[in-house]
mmCIF file of C-alpha atoms in Angstrom:
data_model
loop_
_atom_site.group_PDB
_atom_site.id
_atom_site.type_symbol
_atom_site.label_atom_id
_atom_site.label_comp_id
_atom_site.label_asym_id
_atom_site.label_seq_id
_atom_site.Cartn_x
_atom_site.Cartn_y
_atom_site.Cartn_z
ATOM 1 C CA UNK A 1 72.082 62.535 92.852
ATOM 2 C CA UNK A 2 74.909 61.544 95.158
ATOM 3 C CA UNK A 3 77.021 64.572 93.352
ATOM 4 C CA UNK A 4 74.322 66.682 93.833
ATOM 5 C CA UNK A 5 73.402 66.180 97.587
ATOM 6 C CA UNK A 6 77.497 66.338 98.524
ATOM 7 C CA UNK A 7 77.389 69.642 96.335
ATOM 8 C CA UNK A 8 75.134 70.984 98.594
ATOM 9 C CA UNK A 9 76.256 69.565 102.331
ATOM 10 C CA UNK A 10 79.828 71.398 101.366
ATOM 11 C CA UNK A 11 78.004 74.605 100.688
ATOM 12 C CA UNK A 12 76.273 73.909 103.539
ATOM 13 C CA UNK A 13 79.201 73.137 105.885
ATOM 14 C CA UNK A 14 81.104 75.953 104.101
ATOM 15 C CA UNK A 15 78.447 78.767 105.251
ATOM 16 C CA UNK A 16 78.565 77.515 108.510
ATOM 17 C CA UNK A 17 81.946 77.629 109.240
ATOM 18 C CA UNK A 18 82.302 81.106 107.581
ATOM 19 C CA UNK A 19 79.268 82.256 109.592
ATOM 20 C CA UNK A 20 80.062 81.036 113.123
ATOM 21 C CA UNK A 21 83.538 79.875 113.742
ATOM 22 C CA UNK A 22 87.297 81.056 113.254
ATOM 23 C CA UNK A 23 87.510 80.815 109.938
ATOM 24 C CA UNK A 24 90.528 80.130 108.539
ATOM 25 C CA UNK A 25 91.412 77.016 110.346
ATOM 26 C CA UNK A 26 88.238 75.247 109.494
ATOM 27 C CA UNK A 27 87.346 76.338 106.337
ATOM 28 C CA UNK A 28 90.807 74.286 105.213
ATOM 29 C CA UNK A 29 89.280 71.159 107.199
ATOM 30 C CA UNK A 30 86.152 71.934 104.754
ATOM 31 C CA UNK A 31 88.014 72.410 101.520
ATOM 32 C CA UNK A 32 89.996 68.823 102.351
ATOM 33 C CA UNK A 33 86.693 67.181 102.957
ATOM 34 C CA UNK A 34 86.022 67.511 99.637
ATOM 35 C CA UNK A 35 88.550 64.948 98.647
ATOM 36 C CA UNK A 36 86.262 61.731 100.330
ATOM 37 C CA UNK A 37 83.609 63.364 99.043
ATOM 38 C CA UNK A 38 84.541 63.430 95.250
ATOM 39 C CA UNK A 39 85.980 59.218 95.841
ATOM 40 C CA UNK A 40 82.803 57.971 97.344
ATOM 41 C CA UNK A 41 80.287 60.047 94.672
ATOM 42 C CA UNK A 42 82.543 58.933 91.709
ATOM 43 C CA UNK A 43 83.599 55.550 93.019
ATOM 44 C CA UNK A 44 82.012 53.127 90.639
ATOM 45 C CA UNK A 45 82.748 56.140 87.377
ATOM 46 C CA UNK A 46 86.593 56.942 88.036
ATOM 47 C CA UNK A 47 86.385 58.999 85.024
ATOM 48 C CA UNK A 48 84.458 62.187 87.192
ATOM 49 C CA UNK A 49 87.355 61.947 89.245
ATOM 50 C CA UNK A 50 89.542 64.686 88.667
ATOM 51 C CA UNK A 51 86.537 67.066 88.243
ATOM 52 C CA UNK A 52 84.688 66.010 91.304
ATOM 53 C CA UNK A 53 87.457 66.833 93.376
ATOM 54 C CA UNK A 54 87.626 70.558 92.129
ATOM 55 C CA UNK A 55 83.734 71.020 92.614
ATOM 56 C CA UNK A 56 83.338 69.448 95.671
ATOM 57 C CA UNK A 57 86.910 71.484 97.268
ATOM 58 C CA UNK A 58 86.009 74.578 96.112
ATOM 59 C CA UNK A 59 82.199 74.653 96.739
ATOM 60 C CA UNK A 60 83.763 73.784 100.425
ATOM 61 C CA UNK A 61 85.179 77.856 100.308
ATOM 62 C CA UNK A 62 83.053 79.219 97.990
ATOM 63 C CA UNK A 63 80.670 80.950 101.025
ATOM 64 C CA UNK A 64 84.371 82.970 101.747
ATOM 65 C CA UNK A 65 83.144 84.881 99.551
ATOM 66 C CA UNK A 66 79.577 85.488 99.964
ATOM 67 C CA UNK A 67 78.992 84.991 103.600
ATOM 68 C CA UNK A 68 79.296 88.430 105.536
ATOM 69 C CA UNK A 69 76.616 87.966 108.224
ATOM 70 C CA UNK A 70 74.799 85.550 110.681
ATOM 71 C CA UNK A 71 72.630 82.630 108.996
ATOM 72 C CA UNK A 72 69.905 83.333 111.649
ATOM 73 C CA UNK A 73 69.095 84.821 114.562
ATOM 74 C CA UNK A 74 67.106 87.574 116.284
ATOM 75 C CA UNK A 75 67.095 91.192 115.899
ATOM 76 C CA UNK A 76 68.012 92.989 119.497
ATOM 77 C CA UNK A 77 67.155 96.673 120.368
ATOM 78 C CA UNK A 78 70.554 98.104 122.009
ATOM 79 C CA UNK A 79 70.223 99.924 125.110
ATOM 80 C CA UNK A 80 73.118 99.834 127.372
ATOM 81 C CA UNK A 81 76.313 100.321 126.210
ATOM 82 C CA UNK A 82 77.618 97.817 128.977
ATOM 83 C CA UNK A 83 74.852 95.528 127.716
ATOM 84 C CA UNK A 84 75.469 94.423 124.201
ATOM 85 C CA UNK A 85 73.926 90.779 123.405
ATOM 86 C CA UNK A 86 76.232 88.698 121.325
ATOM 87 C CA UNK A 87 76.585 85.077 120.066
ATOM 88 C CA UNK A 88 75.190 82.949 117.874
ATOM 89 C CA UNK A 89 70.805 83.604 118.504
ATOM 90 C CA UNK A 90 71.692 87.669 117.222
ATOM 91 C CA UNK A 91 71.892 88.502 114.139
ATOM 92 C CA UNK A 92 71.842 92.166 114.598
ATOM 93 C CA UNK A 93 70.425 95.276 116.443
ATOM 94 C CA UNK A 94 68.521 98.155 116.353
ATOM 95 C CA UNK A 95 69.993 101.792 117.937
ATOM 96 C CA UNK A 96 67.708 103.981 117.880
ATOM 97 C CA UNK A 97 69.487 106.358 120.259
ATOM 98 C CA UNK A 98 72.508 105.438 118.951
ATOM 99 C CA UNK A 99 75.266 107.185 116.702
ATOM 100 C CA UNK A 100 78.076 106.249 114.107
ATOM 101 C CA UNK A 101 80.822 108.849 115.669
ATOM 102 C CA UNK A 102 82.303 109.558 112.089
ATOM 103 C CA UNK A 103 84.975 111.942 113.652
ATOM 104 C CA UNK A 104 86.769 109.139 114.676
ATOM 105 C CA UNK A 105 86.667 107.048 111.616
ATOM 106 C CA UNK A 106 89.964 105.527 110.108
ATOM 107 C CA UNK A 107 90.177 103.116 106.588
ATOM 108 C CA UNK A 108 91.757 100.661 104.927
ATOM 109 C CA UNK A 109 91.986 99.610 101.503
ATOM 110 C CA UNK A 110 90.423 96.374 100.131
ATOM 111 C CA UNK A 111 91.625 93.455 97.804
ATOM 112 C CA UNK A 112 90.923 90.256 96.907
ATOM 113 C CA UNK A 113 93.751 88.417 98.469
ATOM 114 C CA UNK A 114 97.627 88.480 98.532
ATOM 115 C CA UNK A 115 98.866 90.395 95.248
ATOM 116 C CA UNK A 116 95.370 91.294 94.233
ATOM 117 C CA UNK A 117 93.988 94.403 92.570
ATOM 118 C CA UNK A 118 92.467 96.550 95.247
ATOM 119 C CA UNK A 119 88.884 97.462 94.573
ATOM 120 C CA UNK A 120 87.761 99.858 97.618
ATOM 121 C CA UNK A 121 87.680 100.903 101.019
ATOM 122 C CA UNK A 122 86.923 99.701 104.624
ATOM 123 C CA UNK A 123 85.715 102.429 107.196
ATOM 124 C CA UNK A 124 85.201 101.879 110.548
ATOM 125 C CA UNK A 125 83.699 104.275 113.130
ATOM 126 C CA UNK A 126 82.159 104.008 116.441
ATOM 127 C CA UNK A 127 78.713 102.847 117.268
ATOM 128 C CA UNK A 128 77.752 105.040 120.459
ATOM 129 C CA UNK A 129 75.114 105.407 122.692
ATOM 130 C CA UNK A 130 73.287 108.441 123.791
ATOM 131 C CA UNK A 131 75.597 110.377 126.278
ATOM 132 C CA UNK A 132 78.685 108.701 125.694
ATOM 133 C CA UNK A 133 81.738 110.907 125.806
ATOM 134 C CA UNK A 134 85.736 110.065 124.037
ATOM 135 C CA UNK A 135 86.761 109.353 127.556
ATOM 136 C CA UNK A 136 84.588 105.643 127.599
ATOM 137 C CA UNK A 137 85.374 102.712 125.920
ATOM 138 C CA UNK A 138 83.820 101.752 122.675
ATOM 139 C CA UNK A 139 82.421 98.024 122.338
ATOM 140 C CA UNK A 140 81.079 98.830 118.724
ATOM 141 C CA UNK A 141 82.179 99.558 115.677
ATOM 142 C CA UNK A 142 80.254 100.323 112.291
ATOM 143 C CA UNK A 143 81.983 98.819 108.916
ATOM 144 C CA UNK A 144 80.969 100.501 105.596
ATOM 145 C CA UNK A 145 82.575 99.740 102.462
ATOM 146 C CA UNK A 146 83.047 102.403 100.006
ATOM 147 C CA UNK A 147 83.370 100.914 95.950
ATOM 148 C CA UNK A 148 85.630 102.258 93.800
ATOM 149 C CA UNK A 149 83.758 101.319 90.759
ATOM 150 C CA UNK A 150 81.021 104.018 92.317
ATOM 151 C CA UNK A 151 78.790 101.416 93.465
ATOM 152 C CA UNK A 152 77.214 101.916 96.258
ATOM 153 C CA UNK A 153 76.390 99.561 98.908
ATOM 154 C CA UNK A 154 73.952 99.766 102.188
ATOM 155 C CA UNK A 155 76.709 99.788 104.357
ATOM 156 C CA UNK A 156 78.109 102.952 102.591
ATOM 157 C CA UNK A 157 79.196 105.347 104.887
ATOM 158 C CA UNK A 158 76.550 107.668 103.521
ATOM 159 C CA UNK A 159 73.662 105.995 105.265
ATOM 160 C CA UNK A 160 75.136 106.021 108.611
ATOM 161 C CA UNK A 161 73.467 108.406 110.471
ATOM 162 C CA UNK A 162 70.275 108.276 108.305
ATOM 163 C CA UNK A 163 67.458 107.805 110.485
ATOM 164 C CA UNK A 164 66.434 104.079 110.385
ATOM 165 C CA UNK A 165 68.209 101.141 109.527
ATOM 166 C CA UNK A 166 69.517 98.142 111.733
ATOM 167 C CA UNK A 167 73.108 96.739 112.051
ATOM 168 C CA UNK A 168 74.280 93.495 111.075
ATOM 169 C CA UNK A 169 77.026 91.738 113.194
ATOM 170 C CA UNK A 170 79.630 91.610 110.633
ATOM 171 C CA UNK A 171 81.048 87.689 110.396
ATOM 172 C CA UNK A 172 83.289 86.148 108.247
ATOM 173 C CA UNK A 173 87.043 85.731 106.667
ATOM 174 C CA UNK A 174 87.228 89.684 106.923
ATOM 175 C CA UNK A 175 86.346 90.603 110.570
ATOM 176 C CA UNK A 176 89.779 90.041 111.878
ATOM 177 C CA UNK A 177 91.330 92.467 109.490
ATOM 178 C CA UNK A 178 87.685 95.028 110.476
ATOM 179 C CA UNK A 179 88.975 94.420 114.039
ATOM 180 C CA UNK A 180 92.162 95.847 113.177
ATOM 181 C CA UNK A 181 91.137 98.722 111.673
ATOM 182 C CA UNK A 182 89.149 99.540 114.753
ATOM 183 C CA UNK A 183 91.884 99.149 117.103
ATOM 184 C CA UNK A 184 94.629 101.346 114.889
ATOM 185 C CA UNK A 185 91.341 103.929 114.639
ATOM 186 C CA UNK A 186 91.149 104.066 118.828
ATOM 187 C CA UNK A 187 94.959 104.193 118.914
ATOM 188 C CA UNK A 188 95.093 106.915 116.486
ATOM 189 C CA UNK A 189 92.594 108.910 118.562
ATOM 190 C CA UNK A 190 93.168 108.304 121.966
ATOM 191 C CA UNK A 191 90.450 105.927 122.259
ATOM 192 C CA UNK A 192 89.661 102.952 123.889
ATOM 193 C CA UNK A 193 88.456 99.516 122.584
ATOM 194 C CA UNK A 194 88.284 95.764 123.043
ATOM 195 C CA UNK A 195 90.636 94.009 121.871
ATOM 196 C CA UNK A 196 87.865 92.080 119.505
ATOM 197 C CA UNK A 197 85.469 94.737 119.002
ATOM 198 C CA UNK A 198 82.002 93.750 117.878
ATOM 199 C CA UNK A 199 82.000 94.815 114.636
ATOM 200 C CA UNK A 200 78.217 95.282 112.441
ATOM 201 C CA UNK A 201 77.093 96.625 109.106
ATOM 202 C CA UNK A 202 74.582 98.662 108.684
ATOM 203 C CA UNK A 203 71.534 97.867 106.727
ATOM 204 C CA UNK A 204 68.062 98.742 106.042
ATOM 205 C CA UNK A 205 66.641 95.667 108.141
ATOM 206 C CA UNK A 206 68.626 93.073 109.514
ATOM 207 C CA UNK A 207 66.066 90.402 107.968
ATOM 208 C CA UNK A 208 66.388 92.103 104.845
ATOM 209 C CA UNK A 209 70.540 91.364 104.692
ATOM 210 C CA UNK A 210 70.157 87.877 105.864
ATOM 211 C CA UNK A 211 67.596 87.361 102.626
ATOM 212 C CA UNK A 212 70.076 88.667 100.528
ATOM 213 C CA UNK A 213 72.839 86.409 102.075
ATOM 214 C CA UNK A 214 70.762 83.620 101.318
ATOM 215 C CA UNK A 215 70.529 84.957 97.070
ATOM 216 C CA UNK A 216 74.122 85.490 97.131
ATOM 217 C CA UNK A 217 74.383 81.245 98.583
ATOM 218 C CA UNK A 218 72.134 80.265 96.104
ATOM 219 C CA UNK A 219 73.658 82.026 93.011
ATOM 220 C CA UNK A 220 77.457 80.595 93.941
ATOM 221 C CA UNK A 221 75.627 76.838 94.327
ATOM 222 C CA UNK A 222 74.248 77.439 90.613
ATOM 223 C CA UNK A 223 78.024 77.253 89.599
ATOM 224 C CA UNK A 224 78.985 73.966 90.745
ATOM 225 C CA UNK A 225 75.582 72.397 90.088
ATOM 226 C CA UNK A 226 75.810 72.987 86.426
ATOM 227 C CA UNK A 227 79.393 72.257 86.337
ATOM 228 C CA UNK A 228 78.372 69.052 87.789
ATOM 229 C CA UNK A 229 75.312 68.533 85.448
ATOM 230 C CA UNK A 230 77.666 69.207 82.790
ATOM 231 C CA UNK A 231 80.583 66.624 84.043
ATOM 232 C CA UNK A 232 77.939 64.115 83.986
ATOM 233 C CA UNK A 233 76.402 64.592 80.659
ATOM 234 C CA UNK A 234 79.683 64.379 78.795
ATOM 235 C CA UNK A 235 80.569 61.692 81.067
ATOM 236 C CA UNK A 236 77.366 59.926 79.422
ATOM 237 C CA UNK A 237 78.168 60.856 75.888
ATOM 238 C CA UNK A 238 81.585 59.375 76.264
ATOM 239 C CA UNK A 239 80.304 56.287 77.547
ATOM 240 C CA UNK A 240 77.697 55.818 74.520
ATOM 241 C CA UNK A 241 80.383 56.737 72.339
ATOM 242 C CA UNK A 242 82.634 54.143 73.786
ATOM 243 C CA UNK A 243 79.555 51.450 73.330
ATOM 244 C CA UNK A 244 78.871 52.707 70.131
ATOM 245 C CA UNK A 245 82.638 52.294 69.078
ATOM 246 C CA UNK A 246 83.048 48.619 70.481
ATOM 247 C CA UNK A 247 80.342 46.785 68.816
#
């Protein structure tokens, strides 16, 4: 039980740091947490040691991976361009006088880390409001992700200028690297931008992305909660085995 309910405070901790704060400083401060963790659950059966300390550090990181938008928060209808809510009670927006400027769009490929296979592409574009003209700044930029296994996401850049849909304010480990993309985009076009952008997703309903969010948490805890059940049970056999053996 004591395995179980530190299993799920890291994943906990772990989506919250991905969701609202810089992440790669504290997500470390979450993977190292695991350490006390695993000693205090395992401290009177030494023998889950070693394999508490794996589950518990990397169920710390594990929401890296998953965790793309806000936890919570409230859905706000965009108006002014000069007016854009932010922080952590939005989750996203509706623009429904609003347009993805694909003319100005510029990509990047994607991969799973340092050395890694890539396995798509990032495209950012504006996010503009009715009226707005190459010579004004843009606060917002749309991310869509485009699969090269042919899968194809909500964010694709297909669905941008579909007629409804909401936008998700984009969080997470890759936001920085969206940011950039943004700002080489306005450069290359003779734009200009913040120098953090607000970056969102689009999606068919903002609640409808945060729902999903919440799957994708609960499938990657499924991992370390049977790898725990299972440490445990062999754990158990060993130990009846052992009594078995000494008498």
């Amino acid at each position: 039980m004591a395995g179980t309910a530190a299993i799920l405070f890291q994943l906990t901790l772990g989506s919250l740091v991905v969701a609202y704060t810089p992440v790669v400083p504290w997500i470390i401060g979450v993977f190292l947490l695991g350490l006390p963790l695993a000693i205090g659950v395992t401290r009177f059966r030494p023998g889950l040691f070693m394999p508490a300390v794996a589950i518990m550090t990397l169920t710390g990181v594990s929401p890296v991976f998953v965790v793309d938008a806000p936890l919570w928060g409230r859905t706000v209808n965009l108006r002014l361009v000069d007016d854009i809510p932010e922080g952590v009670g939005v989750a996203g927006y509706t623009a429904p006088r609003w347009r993805v400027a694909g003319e100005f769009a510029s990509e990047a490929r994607l991969s799973g880390g340092r050395g890694s296979k890539s396995y798509g592409t990032r495209r950012l574009a504006p996010l503009v409001g009715e009226g707005w003209r190459p010579e004004l700044p843009v606060e917002v930029w749309v991310a869509g992700e485009i699969r090269d296994s042919g899968r194809i996401l909500a964010s694709h850049p297909q669905f941008w200028n579909e007629s409804g849909g909401e936008y998700v304010r984009f969080v997470g480990v890759a936001v920085s690297g969206a940011q950039i993309i943004a700002r080489d985009a306005a450069k290359k076009f003779g734009l200009k931008t913040l120098d953090e952008p607000l970056i969102v997703t689009r999606a068919p309903s903002v609640a409808g992305a945060l729902a999903e969010q919440y799957r994708a948490i609960a499938r990657i805890a499924a991992v370390p909660l049977l790898g725990w059940a299972f440490c445990i049970i062999l754990a158990a056999g060993f130990s009846k085995w052992r009594e078995q053996r000494g008498r």
